[in-house]
Coordinates of C-alpha atoms and ligand atoms in Angstrom, one line a residue:
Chain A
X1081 CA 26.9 -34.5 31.5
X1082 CA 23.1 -33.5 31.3
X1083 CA 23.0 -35.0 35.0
X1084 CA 24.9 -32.1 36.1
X1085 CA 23.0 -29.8 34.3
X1086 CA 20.7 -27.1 36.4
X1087 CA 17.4 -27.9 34.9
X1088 CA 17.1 -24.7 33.5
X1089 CA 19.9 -22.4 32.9
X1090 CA 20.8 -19.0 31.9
X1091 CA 24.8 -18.3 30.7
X1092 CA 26.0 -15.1 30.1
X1093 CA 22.6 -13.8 29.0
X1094 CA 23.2 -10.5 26.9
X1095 CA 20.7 -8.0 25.1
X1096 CA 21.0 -4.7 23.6
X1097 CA 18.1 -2.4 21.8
X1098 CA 20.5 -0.4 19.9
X1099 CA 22.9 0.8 22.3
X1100 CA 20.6 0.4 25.3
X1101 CA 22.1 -2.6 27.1
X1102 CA 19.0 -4.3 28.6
X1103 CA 20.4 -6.9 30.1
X1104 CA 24.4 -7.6 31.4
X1105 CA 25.7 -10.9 31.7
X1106 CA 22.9 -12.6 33.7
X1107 CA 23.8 -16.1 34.6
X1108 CA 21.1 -18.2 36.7
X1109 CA 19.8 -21.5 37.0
X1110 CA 17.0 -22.9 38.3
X1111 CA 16.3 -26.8 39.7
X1112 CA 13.6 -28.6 39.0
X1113 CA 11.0 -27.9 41.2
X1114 CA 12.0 -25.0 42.2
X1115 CA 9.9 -21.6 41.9
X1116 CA 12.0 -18.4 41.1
X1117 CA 10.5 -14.7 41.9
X1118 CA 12.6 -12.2 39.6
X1119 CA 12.1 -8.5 41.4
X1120 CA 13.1 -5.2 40.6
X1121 CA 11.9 -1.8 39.3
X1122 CA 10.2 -1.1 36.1
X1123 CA 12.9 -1.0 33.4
X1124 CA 15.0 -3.4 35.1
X1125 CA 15.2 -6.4 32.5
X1126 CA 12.7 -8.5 34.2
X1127 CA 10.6 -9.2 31.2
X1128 CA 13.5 -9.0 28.7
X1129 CA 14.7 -12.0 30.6
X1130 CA 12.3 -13.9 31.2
X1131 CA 11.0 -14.1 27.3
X1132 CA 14.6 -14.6 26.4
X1133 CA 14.0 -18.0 28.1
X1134 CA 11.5 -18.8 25.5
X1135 CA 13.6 -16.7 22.7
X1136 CA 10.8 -14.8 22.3
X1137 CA 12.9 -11.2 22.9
X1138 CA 16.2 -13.3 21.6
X1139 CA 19.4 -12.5 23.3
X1140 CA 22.0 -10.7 22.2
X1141 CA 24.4 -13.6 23.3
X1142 CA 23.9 -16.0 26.0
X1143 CA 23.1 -19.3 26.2
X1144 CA 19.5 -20.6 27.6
X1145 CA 19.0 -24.4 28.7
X1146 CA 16.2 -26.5 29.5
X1147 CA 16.8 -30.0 31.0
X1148 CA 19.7 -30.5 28.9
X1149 CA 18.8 -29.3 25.4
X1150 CA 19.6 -25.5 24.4
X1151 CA 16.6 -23.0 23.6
X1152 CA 18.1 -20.8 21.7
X1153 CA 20.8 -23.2 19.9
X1154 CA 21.9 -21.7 16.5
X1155 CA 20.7 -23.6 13.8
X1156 CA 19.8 -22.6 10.3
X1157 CA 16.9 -20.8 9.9
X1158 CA 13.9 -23.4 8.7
X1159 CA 15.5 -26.5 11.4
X1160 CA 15.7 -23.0 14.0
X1161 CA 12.2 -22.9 13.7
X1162 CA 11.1 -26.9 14.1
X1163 CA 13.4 -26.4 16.8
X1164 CA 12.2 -23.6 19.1
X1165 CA 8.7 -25.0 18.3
X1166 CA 9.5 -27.7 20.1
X1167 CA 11.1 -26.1 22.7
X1168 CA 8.3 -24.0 23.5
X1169 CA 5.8 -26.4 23.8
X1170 CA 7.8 -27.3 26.7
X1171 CA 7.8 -23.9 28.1
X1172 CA 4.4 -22.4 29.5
X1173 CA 3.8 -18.9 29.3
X1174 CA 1.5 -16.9 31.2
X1175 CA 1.5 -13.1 30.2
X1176 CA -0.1 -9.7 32.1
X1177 CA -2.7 -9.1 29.8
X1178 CA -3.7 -13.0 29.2
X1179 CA -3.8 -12.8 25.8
X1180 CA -6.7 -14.9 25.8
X1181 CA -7.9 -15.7 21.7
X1182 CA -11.3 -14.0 21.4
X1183 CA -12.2 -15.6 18.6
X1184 CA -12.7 -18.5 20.5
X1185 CA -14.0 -20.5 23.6
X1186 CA -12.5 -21.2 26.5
X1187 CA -12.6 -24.9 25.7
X1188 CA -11.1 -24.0 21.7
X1189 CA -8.5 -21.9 23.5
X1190 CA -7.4 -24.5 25.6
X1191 CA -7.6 -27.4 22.9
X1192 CA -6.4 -25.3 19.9
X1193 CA -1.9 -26.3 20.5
X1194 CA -2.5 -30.0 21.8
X1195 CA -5.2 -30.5 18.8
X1196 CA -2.3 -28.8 16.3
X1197 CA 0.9 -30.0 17.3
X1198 CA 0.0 -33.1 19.6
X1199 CA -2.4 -34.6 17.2
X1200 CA -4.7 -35.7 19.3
X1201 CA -8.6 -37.1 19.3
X1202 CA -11.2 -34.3 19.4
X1203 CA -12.6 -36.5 22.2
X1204 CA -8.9 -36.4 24.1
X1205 CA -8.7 -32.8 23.7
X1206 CA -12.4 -32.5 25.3
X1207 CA -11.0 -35.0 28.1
X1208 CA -7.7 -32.7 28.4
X1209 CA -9.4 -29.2 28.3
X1210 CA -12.2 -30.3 31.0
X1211 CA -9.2 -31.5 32.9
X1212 CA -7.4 -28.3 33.0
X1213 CA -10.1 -26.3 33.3
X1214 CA -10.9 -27.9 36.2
X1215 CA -7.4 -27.6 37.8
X1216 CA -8.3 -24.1 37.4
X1217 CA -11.9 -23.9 38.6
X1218 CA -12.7 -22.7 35.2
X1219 CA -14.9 -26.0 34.3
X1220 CA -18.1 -23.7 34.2
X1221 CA -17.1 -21.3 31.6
X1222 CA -15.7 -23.9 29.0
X1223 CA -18.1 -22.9 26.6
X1224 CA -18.1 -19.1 27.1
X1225 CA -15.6 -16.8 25.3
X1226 CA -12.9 -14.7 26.8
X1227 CA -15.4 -12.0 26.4
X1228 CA -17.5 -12.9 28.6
X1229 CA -15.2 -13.0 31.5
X1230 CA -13.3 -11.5 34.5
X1231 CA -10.1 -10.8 34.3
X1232 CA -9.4 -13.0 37.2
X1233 CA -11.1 -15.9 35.3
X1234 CA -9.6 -14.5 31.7
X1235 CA -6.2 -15.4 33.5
X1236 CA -7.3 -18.6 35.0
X1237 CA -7.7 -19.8 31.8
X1238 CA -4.6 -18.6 30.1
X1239 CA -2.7 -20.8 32.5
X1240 CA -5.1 -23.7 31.9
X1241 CA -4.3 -23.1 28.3
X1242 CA -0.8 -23.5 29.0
X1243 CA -0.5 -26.4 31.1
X1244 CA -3.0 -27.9 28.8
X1245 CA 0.7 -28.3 26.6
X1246 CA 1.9 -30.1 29.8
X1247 CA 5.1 -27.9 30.3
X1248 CA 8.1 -28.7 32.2
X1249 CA 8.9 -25.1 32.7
X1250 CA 6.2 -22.0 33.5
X1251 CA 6.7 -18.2 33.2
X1252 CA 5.0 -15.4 34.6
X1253 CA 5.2 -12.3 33.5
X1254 CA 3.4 -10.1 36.1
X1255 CA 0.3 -12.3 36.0
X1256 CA -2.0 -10.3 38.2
X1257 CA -0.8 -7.1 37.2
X1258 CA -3.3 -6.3 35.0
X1259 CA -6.3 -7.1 37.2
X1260 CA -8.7 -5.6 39.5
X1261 CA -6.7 -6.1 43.9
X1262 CA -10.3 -8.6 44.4
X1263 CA -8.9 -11.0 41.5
X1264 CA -5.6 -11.2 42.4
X1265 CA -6.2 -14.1 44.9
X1266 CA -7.6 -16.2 42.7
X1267 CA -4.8 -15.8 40.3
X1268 CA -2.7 -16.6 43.6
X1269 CA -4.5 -19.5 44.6
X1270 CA -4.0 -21.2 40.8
X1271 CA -0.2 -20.2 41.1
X1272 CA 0.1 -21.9 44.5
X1273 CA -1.7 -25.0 43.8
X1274 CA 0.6 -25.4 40.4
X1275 CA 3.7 -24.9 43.1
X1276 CA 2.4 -27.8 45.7
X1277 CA 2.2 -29.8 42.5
X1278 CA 5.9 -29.3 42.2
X1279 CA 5.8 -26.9 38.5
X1280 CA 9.3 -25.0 38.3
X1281 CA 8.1 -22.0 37.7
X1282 CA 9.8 -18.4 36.8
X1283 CA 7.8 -15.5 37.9
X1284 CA 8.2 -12.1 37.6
X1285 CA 6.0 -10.3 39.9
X1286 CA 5.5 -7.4 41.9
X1287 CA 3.6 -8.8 44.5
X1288 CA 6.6 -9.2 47.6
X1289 CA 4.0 -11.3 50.1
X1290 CA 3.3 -13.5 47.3
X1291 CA 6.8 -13.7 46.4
X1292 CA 7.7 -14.7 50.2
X1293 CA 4.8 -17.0 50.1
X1294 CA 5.4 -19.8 47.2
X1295 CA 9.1 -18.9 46.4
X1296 CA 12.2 -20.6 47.2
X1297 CA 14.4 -17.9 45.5
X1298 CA 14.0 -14.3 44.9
X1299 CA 15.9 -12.9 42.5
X1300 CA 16.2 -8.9 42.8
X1301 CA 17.3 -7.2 39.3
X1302 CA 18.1 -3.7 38.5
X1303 CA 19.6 -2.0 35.5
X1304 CA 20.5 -5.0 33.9
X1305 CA 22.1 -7.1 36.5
X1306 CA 21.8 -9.3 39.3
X1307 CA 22.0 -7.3 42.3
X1308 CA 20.9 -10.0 44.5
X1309 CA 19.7 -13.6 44.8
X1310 CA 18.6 -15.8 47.8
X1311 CA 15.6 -17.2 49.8
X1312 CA 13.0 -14.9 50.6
X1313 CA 14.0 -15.2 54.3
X1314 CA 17.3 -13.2 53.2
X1315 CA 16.3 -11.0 50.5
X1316 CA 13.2 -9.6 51.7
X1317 CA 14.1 -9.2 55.7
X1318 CA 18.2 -8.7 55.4
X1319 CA 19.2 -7.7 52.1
X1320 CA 23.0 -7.0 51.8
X1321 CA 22.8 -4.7 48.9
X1322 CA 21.7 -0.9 48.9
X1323 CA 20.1 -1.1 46.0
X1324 CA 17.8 -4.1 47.2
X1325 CA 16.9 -2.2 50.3
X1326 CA 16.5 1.2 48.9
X1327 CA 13.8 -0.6 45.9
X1328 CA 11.9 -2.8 49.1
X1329 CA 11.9 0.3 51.0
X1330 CA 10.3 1.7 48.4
X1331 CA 8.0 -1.0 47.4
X1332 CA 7.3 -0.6 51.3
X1333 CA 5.9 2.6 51.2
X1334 CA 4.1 2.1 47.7
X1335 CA 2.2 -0.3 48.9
X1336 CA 0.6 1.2 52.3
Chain B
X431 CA -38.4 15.1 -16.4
X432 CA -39.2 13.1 -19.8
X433 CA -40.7 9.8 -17.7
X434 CA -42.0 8.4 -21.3
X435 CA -38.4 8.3 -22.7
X436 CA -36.6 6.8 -19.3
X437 CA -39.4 4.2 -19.8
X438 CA -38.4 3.3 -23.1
X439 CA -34.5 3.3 -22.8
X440 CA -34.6 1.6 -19.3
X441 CA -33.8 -2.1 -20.8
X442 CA -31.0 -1.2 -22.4
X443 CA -29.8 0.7 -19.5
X444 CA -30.3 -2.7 -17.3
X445 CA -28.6 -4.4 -19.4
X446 CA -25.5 -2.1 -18.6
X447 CA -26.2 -2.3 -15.8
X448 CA -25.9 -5.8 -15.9
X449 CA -22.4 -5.2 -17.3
X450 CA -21.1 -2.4 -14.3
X451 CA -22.5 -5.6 -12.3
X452 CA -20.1 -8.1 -14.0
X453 CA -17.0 -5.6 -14.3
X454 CA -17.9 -5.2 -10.5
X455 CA -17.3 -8.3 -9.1
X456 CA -14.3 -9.5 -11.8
X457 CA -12.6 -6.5 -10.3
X458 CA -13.2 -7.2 -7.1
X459 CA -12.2 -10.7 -7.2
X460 CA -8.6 -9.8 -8.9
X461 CA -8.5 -6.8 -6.4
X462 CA -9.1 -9.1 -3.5
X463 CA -6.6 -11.5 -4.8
X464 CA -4.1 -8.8 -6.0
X465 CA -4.8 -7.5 -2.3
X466 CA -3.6 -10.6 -0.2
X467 CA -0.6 -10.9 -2.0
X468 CA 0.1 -7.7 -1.8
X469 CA -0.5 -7.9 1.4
X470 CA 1.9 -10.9 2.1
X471 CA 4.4 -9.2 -0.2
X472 CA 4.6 -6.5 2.5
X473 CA 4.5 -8.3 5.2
X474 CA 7.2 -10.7 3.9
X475 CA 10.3 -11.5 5.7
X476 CA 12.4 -11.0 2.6
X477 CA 13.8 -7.3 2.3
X478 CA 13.5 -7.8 -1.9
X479 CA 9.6 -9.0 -1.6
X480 CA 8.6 -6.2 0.6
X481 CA 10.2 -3.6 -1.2
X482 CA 7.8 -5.4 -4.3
X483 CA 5.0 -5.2 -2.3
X484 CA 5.4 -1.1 -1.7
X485 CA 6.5 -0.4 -5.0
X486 CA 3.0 -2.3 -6.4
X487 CA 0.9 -0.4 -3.8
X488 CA 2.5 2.9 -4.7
X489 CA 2.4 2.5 -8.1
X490 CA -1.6 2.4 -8.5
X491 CA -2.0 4.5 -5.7
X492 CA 0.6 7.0 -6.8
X493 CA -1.0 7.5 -10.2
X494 CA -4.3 7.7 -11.7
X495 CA -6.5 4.8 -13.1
X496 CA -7.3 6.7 -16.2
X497 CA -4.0 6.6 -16.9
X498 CA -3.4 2.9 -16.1
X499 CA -6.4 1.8 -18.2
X500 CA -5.3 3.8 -21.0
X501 CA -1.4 2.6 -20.6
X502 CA -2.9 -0.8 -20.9
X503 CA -5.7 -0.6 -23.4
X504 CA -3.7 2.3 -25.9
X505 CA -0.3 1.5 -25.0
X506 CA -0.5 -2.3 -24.7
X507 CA -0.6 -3.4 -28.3
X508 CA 2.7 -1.5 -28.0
X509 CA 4.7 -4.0 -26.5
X510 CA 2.8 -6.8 -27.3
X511 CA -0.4 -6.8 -24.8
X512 CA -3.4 -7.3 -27.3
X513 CA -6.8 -7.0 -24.5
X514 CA -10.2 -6.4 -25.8
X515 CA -11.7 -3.2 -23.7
X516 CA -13.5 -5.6 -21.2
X517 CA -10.2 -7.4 -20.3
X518 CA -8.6 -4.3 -20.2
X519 CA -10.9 -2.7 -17.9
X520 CA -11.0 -5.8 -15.6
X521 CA -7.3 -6.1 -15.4
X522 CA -7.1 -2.3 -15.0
X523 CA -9.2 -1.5 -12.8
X524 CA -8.8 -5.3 -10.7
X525 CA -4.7 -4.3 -10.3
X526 CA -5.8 -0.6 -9.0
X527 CA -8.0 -2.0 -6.5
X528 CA -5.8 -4.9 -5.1
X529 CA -3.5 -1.9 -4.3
X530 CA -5.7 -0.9 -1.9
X531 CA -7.3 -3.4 -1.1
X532 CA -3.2 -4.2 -0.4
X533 CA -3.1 -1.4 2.5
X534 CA -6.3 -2.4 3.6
X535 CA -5.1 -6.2 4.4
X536 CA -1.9 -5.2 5.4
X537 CA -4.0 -2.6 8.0
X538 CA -6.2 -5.1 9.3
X539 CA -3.1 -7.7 9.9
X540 CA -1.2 -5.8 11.3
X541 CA -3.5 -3.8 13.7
X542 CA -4.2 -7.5 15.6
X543 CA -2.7 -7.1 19.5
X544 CA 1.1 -8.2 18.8
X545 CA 0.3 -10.4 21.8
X546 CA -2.1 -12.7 20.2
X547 CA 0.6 -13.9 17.8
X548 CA 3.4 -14.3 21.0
X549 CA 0.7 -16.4 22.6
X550 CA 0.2 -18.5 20.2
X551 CA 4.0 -18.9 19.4
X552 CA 4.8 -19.6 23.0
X553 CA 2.5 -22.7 22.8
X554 CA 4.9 -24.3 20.0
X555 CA 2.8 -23.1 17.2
X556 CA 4.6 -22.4 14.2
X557 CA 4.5 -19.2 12.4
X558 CA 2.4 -20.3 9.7
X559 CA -0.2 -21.8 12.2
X560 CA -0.3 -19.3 14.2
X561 CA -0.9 -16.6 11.5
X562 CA -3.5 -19.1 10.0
X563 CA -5.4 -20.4 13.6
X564 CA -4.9 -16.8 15.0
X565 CA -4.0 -13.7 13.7
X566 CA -5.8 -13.9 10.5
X567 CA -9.6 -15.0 11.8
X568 CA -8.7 -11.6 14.0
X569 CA -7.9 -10.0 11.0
X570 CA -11.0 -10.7 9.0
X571 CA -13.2 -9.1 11.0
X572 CA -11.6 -6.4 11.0
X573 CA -11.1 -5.7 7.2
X574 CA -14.7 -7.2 6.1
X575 CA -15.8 -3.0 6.7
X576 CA -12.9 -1.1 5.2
X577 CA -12.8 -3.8 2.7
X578 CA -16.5 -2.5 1.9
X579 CA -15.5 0.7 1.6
X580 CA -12.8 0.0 -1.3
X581 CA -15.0 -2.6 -3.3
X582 CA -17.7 1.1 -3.3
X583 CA -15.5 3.0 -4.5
X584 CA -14.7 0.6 -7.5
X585 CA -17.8 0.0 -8.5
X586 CA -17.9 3.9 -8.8
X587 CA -14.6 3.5 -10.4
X588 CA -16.2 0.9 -13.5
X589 CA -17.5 4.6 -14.9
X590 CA -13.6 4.9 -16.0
X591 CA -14.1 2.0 -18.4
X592 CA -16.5 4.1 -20.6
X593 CA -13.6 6.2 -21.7
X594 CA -12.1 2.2 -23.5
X595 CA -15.6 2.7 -24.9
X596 CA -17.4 -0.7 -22.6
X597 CA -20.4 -0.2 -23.0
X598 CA -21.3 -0.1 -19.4
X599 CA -23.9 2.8 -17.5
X600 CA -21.9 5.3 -17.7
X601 CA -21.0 4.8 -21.7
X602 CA -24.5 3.4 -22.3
X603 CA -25.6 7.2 -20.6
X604 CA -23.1 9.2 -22.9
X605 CA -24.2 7.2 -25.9
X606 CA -27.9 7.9 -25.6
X607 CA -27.7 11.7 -25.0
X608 CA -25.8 11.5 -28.2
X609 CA -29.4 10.8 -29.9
X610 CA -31.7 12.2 -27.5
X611 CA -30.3 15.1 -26.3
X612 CA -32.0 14.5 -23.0
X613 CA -28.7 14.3 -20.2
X614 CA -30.7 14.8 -17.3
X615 CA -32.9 11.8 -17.5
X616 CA -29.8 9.6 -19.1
X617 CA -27.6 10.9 -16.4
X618 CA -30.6 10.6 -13.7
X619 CA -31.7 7.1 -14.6
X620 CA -27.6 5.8 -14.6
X621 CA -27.4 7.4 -11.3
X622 CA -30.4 5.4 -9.7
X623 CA -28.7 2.6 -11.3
X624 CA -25.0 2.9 -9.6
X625 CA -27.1 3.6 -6.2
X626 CA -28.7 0.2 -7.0
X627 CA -25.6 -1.5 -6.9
X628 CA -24.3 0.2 -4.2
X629 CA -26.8 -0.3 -2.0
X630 CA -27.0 -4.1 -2.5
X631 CA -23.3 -4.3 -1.9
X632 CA -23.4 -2.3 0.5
X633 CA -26.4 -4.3 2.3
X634 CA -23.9 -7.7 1.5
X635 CA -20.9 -6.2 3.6
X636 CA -22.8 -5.4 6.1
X637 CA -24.2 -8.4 6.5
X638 CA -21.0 -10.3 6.0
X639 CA -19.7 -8.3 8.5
X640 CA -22.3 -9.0 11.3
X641 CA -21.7 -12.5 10.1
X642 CA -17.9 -12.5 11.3
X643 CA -18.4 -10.8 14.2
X644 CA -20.9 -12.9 15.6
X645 CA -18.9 -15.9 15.1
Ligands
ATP1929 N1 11.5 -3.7 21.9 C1 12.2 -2.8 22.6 N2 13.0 -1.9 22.0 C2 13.7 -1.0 22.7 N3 13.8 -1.0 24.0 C3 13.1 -2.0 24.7 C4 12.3 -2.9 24.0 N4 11.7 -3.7 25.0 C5 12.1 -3.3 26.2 N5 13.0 -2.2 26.0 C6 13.7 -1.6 27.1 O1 14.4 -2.5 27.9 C7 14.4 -2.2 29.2 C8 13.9 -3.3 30.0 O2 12.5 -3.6 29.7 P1 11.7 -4.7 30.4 O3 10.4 -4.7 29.8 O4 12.4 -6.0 30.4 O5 11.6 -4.2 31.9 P2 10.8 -4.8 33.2 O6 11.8 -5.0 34.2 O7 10.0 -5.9 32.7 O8 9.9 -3.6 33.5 P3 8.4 -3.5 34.0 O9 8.4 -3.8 35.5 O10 7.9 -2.1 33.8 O11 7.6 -4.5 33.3 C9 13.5 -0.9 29.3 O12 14.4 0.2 29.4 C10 12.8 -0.9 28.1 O13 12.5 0.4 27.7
MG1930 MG1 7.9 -6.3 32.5

């Protein structure tokens, strides 16, 4: 049974704010390996979705799956918790505005989950944060605080932090968004090197050449729904729906 | 200005001093303990224990501290609460506080970026861990100042006390008029007093404060 499984799958994912439907019936699934840009305009669902998959923004109904075990599995509410705890630390999540701790170093914010939940060695977590930090090019700064950064390198480290968990799954939720067009590669670069490496990874972005680049699948959203799902060959040169063209068109002119 | 007669009386009015000092910091500690309960109370994920928390908070906001003291003090023996006025006045004024020093908590907590708590709870930590390893430190620092500004205004607010007859400054003042007839220098010398206090604290949050931030 879990061979058939998708590594990671969304059935019949519903949300509603009040009578604003947010999301309707989104089903996807995403192999292991593979690397999944969500598109679409602002409003679209994009990050209602993808911290549903973490049960951050909890669905309305829907089921979420990760290598055979359900996220968001209803449970009562104390075993619910020990639950999606666990679930999470399996599930990296990178966010627009880092959400770095201040109140600590690069190396503390990188050590502080494993040290808590993985109960490991001060001198392991040293061992583990100089490795990530590295992965990252961050190695430098380990000793610094968020404060004293970039926002190119504020983000660096925020992904650090959460492969520092060792995820099977990442998210990105408009990653390089937030930061200055000189920072974005760097970001880029981080996100690339994670995607030779073989990470699944679900990233919402609005960057359509980086998209094209590192994706196998681009997923195009709007009001809710699926409009349209394929490689980037197809979506982003032939798109068969309207609404797909009209938002690249768009996009298109936006970005010249 | 009678300097002679300030001379003379100023032990005694030390040793009041001494007392606004001690009522001070009891009622501070209760109000800071009151404060973070309160604060969890209203922060609580049960509908019943945040509806306790606001109905505490508006309570001693809602009504004056005269009239709490004297509910206690007068009306306690009432219904079976024998204090002595120092008890009285600590309770008192220590539940009145916590009130807003309740607010104040609550304020700080919950005015730390939402997104600080979402990291951490991505990464697996728990509710409780992430409240203790991340929103709270965030927190601290930024009650330490407003917190300052409540624990002032209470040690202004031991003067109440005098009226349960503690013999603190402010009663110490009233009683020596009563044989001296001299209100400006009693009045005067009390006053240099409280700004004594004041100051002092005042010099300790600050210092706490650049303590916190620094870290
Ligand atoms: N907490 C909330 N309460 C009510 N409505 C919400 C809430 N969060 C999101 N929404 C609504 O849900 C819809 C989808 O929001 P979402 O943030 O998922 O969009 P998005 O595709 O990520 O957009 P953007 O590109 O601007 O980030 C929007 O209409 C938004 O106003
Ligand atoms: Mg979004």
């Amino acid at each position: 049974m879990t061979q058939t499984h998708p590594f990671v799958e969304i059935r019949h994912a519903q949300k509603s704010y009040g009578k604003l439907e947010v999301l309707k019936d989104i089903s996807l699934s995403v192999e292991r390996g593979q690397i999944v840009a969500i598109i679409g305009p602002s409003g679209s669902g994009k990050s209602t979705l993808l911290r549903a998959i973490n049960d951050l923004d909890p669905l309305t109904s829907g089921e979420v799956w990760l290598d055979g075990l359900q996220v968001n599995k209803s449970l009562p509410h104390r075993q619910y918790e020990n639950h999606i705890n666990e679930m999470r630390q399996q599930i990296g999540m990178v966010f627009q505005h880092f959400n770095l701790f201040p109140h600590l170093t690069v190396r503390e914010n990188v050590t502080m989950a494993p040290k808590l939940l993985k109960k490991i060695s001060d001198k392991e977590a040293d061992a583990l944060a100089e490795e990530q930090l590295d992965h990252v090019g961050m190695l430098e700064r380990i000793d610094y605080y968020p404060s004293q950064l970039s926002g190119g390198q504020k983000q660096r480290v925020a992904i650090a932090r959460a492969l520092a968990m060792k995820p099977k799954l990442m998210l990105f939720d408009e990653a390089t968004s937030a930061l200055d067009p000189e920072l974005v590669e760097e970001v880029n670069l981080v996100m690339k090197k994670l995607a030779e490496e073989h990470m699944t990874m679900i990233i919402v972005t609005h960057e359509m050449d980086f998209a094209a680049s590192v994706c196998d699948r681009v997923i195009f959203m709007d009001k809710g729904l699926v409009v349209e799902e394929g490689p980037p060959e197809l979506v982003f040169k032939n798109p068969t729906q309207e609404r797909t063209q009209v938002f690249l068109r768009k996009h298109l002119e936006g970005a010249k | 200005m009678d300097v002679e007669l300030i001379l003379k009386v100023y032990p005694y009015f030390l040793k009041a001093a001494w007392i606004t000092v001690e009522l001070s910091v009891l009622t501070t500690v209760l109000g800071l303990i009151c404060g973070a309960l309160g604060a969890a109370a209203r922060l609580s994920r049960f509908a019943i224990v945040r509806f306790l928390g606001a109905a505490y908070v508006s309570v001693f906001r809602g009504t004056p501290a005269l009239i709490q003291l004297f509910l206690l003090y007068f009306g306690g023996p009432q219904i079976g609460i024998q204090l002595d006025a120092f008890c009285a006045g600590v309770i008192g004024l220590g539940l009145n506080i916590g009130a807003y020093m309740t607010e104040t908590m609550r304020g700080a907590i919950i005015s730390v970026d939402e997104g600080q708590g979402e990291a951490a709870r991505t990464l697996g930590l728990s509710r409780a861990q992430s409240f203790r390893k991340v929103v709270l430190p965030q927190a601290m620092r930024l009650m330490i100042r407003p917190l300052g500004v409540n624990i002032n205004a209470q040690i202004k607010g031991t003067a109440l006390v005098s009226a349960i007859s503690v013999v603190e400054l402010t009663y110490t003042a009233q009683r020596y008029i009563g044989s001296t007839y001299k209100p400006f220098e009693m009045f005067f010398l009390a006053g240099i007093l409280y700004l004594a206090i004041i100051t002092i604290t005042g010099k300790g949050v600050a210092y706490l404060d650049r303590r916190v931030r620094l870290q």
